[in-house]
Amino acid sequence: MDLIKSKVFYVDGELIEADEAGIAKLQSKGVNANDATLRDNTIAYSIMSKHNVSGNPEKLKIKFDKITSHDITYVGIIQTARASGLEKFPIPYVLTNCHNSLCAVGGTINEDDHMFGLTAAKKYGGVYVPPHQAVIHQFAREMLAGCGDMILGSDSHTRYGALGTMAVGEGGGELAKQLLGRTYDVNRPEVICIYLTGKPNFGVGPHDVALALVGATFDSGFVKNKVLEFVGPGIKNLSVDFRIGIDVMTTETTCLSSIWETDSDVEEWLEIHGRKNAYKPLSVNGAACYDGAVVIDLSQIKPMIAMPFHPSKAYAIADVKANLKDYLHECEERAKVSFGDKCEYSLMDKIIDGKLYVEQGIIAGCAGGGFENICEAADILKGADIGNGKFSLSVYPASMPVYMELVKNGAAANLIEAGAVIKTAFCGPCFGAGDTPANNAFSIRHSTRNFPNREGSKIQNGQISSVALMDARSIAATAANKGFLTGADELEGIEINKYKYFFDKTIYDRRVLDCVGKADTSSEIHFGPNIKDWPRMNALADNLLIKCVSEIHDPVTTTDELIPSGETSSYRSNPLGLAEFALSRRDPEYVGESKKVRAVEKDRQIRMAKAAGLNTPDSEIDQYGFAKDAAELKAEYDTVLKKVSGNFSVEEKDICLGSTIFCTKPGDGSAREQAASCQKVLGAWANIAGEYATKRYRSNLINWGMLPFLYNGQEIHKGDYVFVPDVRKALTEKIDEIKAYVLSANADGTFADAKEVVFTLGSLSDDERQIILDGCLINFYKTK
């Protein structure tokens, strides 16, 4: 796999670099390497330009064709849109139920969310997919994706590029904007050519190619916030299911979106699903210029394993087996970075007779639960026996139509006979709401992520387990070997059949509610006791005083560490309830310290209101259930305020107090807006970071009225106060460099003289600036 970090050209199916020989070849083909319009000839830009309503090719304002959410995001999104004046869904909005599907904990709250979704679909004119029918992305592939379309989803793995659809996963605020007729605003992204050649060898599946791609690109940030465009002669050697399996994992490279050339195989796939009219050929228009390239020879890809605790820690299974102790030791060292001494973690006990023993295998979700993945796993396991030891195997087909066909063609029987358990369409194994391994167990999964604790363990309770990512074929090979790590390429005498897929849409016809274009505005929405409105949020004051209440120096901080997945998902419709879990896996003190700051700020607001002769209702004072133990912090605040007021001649009424976190690189992973909104409802006004891992996390901060400060110094620590004078002026006047002042506590409780630092905010649109000034997206729409 080769990375080309300079512009390249794609002409007549050939990739040409911009070196001396390449430019000569371009000239021989009648192509001018200096022609700036060649950037417009990519498939990606041809689609984006048709959806751009700004009139400016560099500052895009995108209107999507369709949007989609699942049941840990759609309640918050619709609540945001309702508070901002929603009357009906202006475009098709699909509400799937594949995350809170297990209603075994929390009383009625999960099913209450489902009833909210069902009744909202009726009232506003949406599509409701009941629990266990399909995971969000499989339903979108089967029923929504069309060549040349654009789809926005509130799940980070919203990727349908293999079907010719540019899809983007973002936080809920961006979907709320689409529901209110607004646009998705983004600077024109760079486009990276993914040039495929060759043909996969026996035993190699889509996850192997995907993990190799993630491993080659993630650490360098080469494709961060860019669009990946898949072209080249290797595409014809991949089935559409195989392409889909690679495509969904492009999210883990931190790219913005993806798109593929389409061909007759895509046309046939859409025809099988009853949507042949959704097909059209997509290819490069003549010659195209890209901002870089990744060249992948599919014949050189080996069965891969992404070791704990990130998809980018990807290695050939054969290499891991040959150097087992080295790779396991490397994992143990990574665990120390994330967990410190919070729990004991060792993998050396997994070595039995020189081989790695794993306790669990999972094939599931939008990445693993596809028809071909499961069929080939079933062929590998035909006549085999996974044993009656610690090892277990669970398989989750991605939709009920896929499940039905597996039953009809016998694949399900092969799996069951081998000892596997087949379950319904559910995303739980991907985010910790199902099949959590035993303490210290090692799980191999064909799913999307293996971040720390994402599988459901709890470090705060001394629980830790490990997840490695592998392709379904190698998971099946390991299962056939009764839990000892085995690459599918090691198998001999296995016959892998080619099964034709028959899609049965009647399952959806009978169970899915489709009210698109049939909104019943008179109907009532079902609210459960756990479904809460967003609390009121204030506008940004002229000056900002923030206390750093958490300090994280990990190389990358995932959204799972900012707001845990798994057991917290039941509270996703309750902003204040969910906020109690913020940073709980990374910094258990965060919530309490944030609440103290929030309590002091509310006390300030009440005092300022009374001084101005304004009424402050008790209901407003108590809306957050403020901490009662903030007296000590109030004294500290008074000391800092006196210092700030004296040095900068500002009055308390012109300052707002909030909390912040200092983090090296936050926001890798999920699109869930709650990673930001939980900080906001706890009183945060900013993040301070060296960089942001993804655009979607930064956008979430902005939509919840938080300043995404950039700062590469080391002067800010937990317990410090940071004063940002004239912050509204800086935003309004688009000042690039914002002076701020750090006040650090001395041992005696006094504060040292302020140290000047300089923050930047990066690129912000006019609307984004106003959202921060107004305090959040909801306030922004109210002012409109």
Coordinates of C-alpha atoms in Angstrom, one line a residue, residues 534-535 537 549 559 561-564 568 571-584 590-591 594-595 598 624 659 661 672-687 697 700-701 704 706:
W534 CA -33.0 20.6 26.3
P535 CA -32.4 23.0 29.2
M537 CA -28.8 28.0 27.7
V549 CA -11.7 20.9 35.2
T559 CA -15.9 10.3 22.0
E561 CA -14.2 8.5 26.6
L562 CA -16.0 11.9 26.5
I563 CA -19.4 10.2 26.9
P564 CA -19.4 6.4 27.3
T568 CA -25.5 5.1 29.0
Y571 CA -30.3 8.0 28.9
R572 CA -29.7 9.5 25.5
S573 CA -33.1 11.2 25.6
N574 CA -32.5 12.9 28.9
P575 CA -29.8 15.6 28.6
L576 CA -29.2 16.1 32.3
G577 CA -29.4 12.4 33.1
L578 CA -26.9 11.5 30.4
A579 CA -24.5 14.3 31.5
E580 CA -23.9 12.4 34.8
F581 CA -21.8 10.0 32.8
A582 CA -19.6 12.6 31.0
L583 CA -15.9 11.6 31.0
S584 CA -16.7 8.9 33.7
Y590 CA -15.1 15.7 35.9
V591 CA -18.9 15.8 36.5
S594 CA -18.1 20.9 36.4
K595 CA -21.2 21.1 38.6
R598 CA -22.0 25.7 37.0
Y624 CA -30.2 21.8 36.7
S659 CA -15.8 25.0 32.6
I661 CA -11.3 20.6 29.3
R672 CA -22.8 11.4 18.7
E673 CA -23.5 15.0 19.6
Q674 CA -23.8 14.1 23.3
A675 CA -20.0 14.1 23.6
A676 CA -20.4 17.9 23.3
S677 CA -23.9 18.5 24.7
C678 CA -23.2 16.8 28.0
Q679 CA -20.3 19.2 28.5
K680 CA -22.6 22.1 27.7
V681 CA -25.4 21.2 30.0
L682 CA -22.8 20.8 32.8
G683 CA -21.8 24.4 32.1
A684 CA -18.9 24.2 29.6
W685 CA -18.1 27.1 27.3
A686 CA -15.1 25.7 25.5
N687 CA -12.7 22.9 24.7
Y697 CA -16.8 16.5 17.0
N700 CA -20.9 19.3 17.7
L701 CA -19.0 21.8 20.0
W704 CA -23.8 23.5 21.3
M706 CA -18.8 26.0 22.7

